[in-house]
Coordinates of C-alpha atoms in Angstrom, one line a residue:
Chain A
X1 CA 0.0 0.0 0.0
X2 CA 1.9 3.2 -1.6
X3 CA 1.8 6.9 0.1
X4 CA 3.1 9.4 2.3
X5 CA 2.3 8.9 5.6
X6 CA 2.8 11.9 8.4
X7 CA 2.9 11.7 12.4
X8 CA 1.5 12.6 14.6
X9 CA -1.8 13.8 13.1
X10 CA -2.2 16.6 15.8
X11 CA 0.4 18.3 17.9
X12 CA 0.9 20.2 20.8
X13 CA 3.9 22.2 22.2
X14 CA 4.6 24.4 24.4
X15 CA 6.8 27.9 23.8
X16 CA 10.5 27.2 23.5
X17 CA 10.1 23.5 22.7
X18 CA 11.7 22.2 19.6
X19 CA 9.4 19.8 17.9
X20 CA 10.0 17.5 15.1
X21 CA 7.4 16.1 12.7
X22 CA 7.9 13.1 10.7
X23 CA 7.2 12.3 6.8
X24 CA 7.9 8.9 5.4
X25 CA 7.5 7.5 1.8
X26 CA 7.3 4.3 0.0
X27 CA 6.6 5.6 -3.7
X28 CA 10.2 5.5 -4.5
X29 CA 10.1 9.1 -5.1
X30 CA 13.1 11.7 -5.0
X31 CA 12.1 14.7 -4.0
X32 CA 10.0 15.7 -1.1
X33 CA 8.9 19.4 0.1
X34 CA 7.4 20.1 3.6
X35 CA 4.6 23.3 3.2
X36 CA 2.6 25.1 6.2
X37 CA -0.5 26.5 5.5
X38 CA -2.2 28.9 7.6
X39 CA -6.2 29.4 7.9
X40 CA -7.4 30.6 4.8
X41 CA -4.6 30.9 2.9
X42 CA -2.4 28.2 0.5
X43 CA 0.4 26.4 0.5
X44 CA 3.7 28.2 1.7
X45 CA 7.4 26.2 1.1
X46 CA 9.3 25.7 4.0
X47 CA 12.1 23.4 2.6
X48 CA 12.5 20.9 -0.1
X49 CA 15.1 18.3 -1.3
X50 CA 15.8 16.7 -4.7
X51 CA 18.0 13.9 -3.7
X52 CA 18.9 12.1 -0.5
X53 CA 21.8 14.7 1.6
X54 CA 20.9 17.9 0.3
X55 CA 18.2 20.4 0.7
X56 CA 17.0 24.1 0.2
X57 CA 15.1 26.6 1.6
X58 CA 11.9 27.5 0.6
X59 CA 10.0 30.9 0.7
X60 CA 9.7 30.6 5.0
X61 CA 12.7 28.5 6.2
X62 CA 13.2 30.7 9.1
X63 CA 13.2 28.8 12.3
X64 CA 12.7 25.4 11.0
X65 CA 15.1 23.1 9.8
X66 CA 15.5 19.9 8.0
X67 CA 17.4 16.3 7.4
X68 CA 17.3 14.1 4.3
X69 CA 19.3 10.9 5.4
X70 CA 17.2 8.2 3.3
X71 CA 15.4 8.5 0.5
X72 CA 12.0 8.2 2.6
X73 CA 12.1 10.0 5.3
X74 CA 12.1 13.7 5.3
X75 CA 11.5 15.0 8.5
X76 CA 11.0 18.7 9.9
X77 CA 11.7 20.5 13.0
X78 CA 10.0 23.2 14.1
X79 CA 12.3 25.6 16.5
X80 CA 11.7 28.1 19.2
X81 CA 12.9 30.2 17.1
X82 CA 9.5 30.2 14.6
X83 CA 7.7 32.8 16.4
X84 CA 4.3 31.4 15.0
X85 CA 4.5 27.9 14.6
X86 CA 0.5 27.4 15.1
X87 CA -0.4 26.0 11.6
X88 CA -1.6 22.7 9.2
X89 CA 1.7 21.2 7.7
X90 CA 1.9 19.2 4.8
X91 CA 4.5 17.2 3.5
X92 CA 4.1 16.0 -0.3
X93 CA 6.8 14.0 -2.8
X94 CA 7.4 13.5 -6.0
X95 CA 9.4 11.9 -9.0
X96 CA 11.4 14.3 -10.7
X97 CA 12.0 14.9 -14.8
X98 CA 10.9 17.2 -17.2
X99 CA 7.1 16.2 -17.9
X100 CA 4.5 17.6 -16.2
X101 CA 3.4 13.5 -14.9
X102 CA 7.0 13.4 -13.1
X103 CA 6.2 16.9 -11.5
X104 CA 3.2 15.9 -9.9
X105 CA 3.4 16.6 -5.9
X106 CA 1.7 14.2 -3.9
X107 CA 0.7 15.1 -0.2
X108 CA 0.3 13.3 3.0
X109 CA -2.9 13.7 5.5
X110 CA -0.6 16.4 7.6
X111 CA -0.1 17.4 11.1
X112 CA -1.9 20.1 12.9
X113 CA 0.7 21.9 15.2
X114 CA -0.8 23.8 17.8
X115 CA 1.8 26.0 20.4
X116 CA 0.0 26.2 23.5
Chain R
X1 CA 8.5 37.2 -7.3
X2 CA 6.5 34.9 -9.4
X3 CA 3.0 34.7 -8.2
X4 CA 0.1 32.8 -8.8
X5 CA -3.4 34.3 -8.6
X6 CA -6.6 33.1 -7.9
X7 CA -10.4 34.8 -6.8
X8 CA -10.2 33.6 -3.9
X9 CA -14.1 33.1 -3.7
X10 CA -16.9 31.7 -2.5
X11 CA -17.9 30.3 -6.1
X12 CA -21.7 29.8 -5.5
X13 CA -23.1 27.2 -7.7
X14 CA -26.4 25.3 -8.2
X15 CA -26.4 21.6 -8.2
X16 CA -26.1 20.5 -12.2
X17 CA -24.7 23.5 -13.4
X18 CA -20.8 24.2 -14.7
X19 CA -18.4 25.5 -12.1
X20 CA -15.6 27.5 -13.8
X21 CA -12.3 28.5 -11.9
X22 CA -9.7 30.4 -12.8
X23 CA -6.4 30.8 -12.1
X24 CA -3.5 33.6 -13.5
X25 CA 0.3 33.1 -13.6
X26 CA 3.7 35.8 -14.1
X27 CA 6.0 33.2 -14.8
X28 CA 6.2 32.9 -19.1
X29 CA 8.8 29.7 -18.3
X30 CA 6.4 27.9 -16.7
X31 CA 5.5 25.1 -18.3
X32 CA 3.3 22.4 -16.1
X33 CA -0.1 23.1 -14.6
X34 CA -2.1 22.0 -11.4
X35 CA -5.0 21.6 -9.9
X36 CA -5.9 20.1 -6.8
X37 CA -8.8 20.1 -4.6
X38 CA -9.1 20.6 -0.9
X39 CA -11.7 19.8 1.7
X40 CA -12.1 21.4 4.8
X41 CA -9.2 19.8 7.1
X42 CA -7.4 17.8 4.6
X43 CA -5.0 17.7 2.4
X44 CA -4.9 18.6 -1.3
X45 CA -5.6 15.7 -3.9
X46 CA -4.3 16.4 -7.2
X47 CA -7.2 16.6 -9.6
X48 CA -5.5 17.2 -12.8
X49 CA -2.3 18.5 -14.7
X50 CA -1.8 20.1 -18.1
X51 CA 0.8 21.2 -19.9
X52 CA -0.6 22.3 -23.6
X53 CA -2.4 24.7 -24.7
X54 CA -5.9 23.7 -24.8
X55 CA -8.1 21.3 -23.1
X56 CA -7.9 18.3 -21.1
X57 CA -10.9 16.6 -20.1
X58 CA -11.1 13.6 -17.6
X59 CA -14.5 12.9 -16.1
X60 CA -16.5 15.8 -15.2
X61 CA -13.4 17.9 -15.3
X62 CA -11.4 20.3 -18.0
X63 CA -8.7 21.8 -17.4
X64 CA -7.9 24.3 -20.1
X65 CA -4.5 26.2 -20.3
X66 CA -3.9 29.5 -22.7
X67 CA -0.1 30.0 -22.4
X68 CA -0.7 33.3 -23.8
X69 CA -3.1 34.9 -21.9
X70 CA -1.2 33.1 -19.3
X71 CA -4.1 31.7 -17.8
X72 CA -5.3 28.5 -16.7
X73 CA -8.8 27.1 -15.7
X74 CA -10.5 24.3 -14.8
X75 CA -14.6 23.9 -15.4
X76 CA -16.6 21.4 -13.2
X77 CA -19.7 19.8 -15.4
X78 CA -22.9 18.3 -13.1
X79 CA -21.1 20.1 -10.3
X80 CA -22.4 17.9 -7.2
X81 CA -22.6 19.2 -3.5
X82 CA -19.9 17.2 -2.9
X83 CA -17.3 19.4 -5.5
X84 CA -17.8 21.7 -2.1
X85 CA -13.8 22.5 -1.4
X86 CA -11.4 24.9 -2.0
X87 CA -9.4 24.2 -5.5
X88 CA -5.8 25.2 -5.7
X89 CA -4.0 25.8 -8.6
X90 CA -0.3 25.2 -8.9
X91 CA 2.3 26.2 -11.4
X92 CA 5.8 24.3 -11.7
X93 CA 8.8 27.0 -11.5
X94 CA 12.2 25.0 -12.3
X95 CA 12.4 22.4 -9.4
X96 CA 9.2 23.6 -7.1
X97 CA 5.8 24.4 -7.6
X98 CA 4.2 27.6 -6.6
X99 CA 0.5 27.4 -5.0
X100 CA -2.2 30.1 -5.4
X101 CA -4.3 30.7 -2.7
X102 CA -7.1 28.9 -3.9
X103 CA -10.8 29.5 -4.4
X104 CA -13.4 28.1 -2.3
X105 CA -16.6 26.3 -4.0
X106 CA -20.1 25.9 -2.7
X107 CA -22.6 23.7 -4.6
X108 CA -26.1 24.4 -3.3
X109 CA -28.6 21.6 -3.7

């Protein structure tokens, strides 16, 4: 059974705790991006990676930070130093080529992240 | 900064009738198009993809794409009560994509 699964499905954490929220995939798929979105609004980058030991920032990177070890696992940690960490996150994969079938960005269920 | 724009709604539609979304790009390079549909405390679900000008149908779905006009929208025949969700649209810049804000639909019985 092929997807992205995400954990935990809700979180809760306390100001000045580091937290880290795990994505794992089985569709054999290189790259994987990790988004927040906010009530209302769409999907904003936080980090992505194209291949297993390397990564970039997206449009919000600030006070989050990343690891790509294996090929599956992507996982993100949210720092004290994200002043508003209160958000939906999504994590979503994909192959990666030069049609628009390889670009395709598949998402997992998420994790709501509340900061108590 | 490239954007992607989108009305961002509510759509108000009758059950039966066509649903038309639209969604407006800056990026001439682009060269892949998205659209995936969001319920209320869930992820998106990729609905469709284009990349040619035209129009792709699958289903009660087209997704039509004017490269031009730099435009791309997707129309929703029969829309049901259950097409209620907010549709993103997504454009692919190099190695990302780049998510509008998405407009929210609501099919009245």
């Amino acid at each position: 059974d092929g997807g992205i699964t995400q954990s935990p499905k809700y979180l809760f954490r306390k100001e000045g705790q580091n937290v880290t929220l795990s994505c794992e995939q089985n569709l054999n798929h290189d790259a994987m991006y990790w988004y927040r979105q906010d009530p209302g609004q769409g999907l904003r980058l936080i980090y992505y990676s194209q291949i297993v030991n390397d990564f970039q920032k997206g449009d919000i990177a600030e006070g989050y930070s990343v690891s790509r070890e294996k090929k599956e696992s992507f996982p993100l940690t949210v720092t004290s130093a994200q002043k508003n960490p209160t958000a939906f996150y999504l994590c979503a994969s994909s192959t990666r080529g030069r049609t628009a079938s390889t670009d395709t960005q598949y998402f997992g269920p998420g994790t709501r992240l509340t900061v108590l | 900064q490239k954007e992607v724009e989108q009305n961002s709604g509510p759509l108000s539609v009758p059950e039966g009738a066509i649903a038309s979304l639209n969604c407006t790009y800056s990026d001439r390079g682009s060269q892949s198009f998205f659209w995936y549909r969001q319920y209320s405390g869930k992820s998106p679900e990729l609905i469709m993809f284009i990349y040619s000008n035209g129009d792709k149908e699958d289903g009660r779905f087209t997704a039509q794409l004017n490269k031009a006009s730099q435009y791309v929208s997707l129309l929703i025949r029969d829309s049901q009560p259950s097409d209620s969700a907010t549709y993103l649209c997504a454009v692919d810049n190099t190695d990302k994509l780049i998510f509008g804000t998405g407009t929210r639909l609501q099919v009245f019985p």
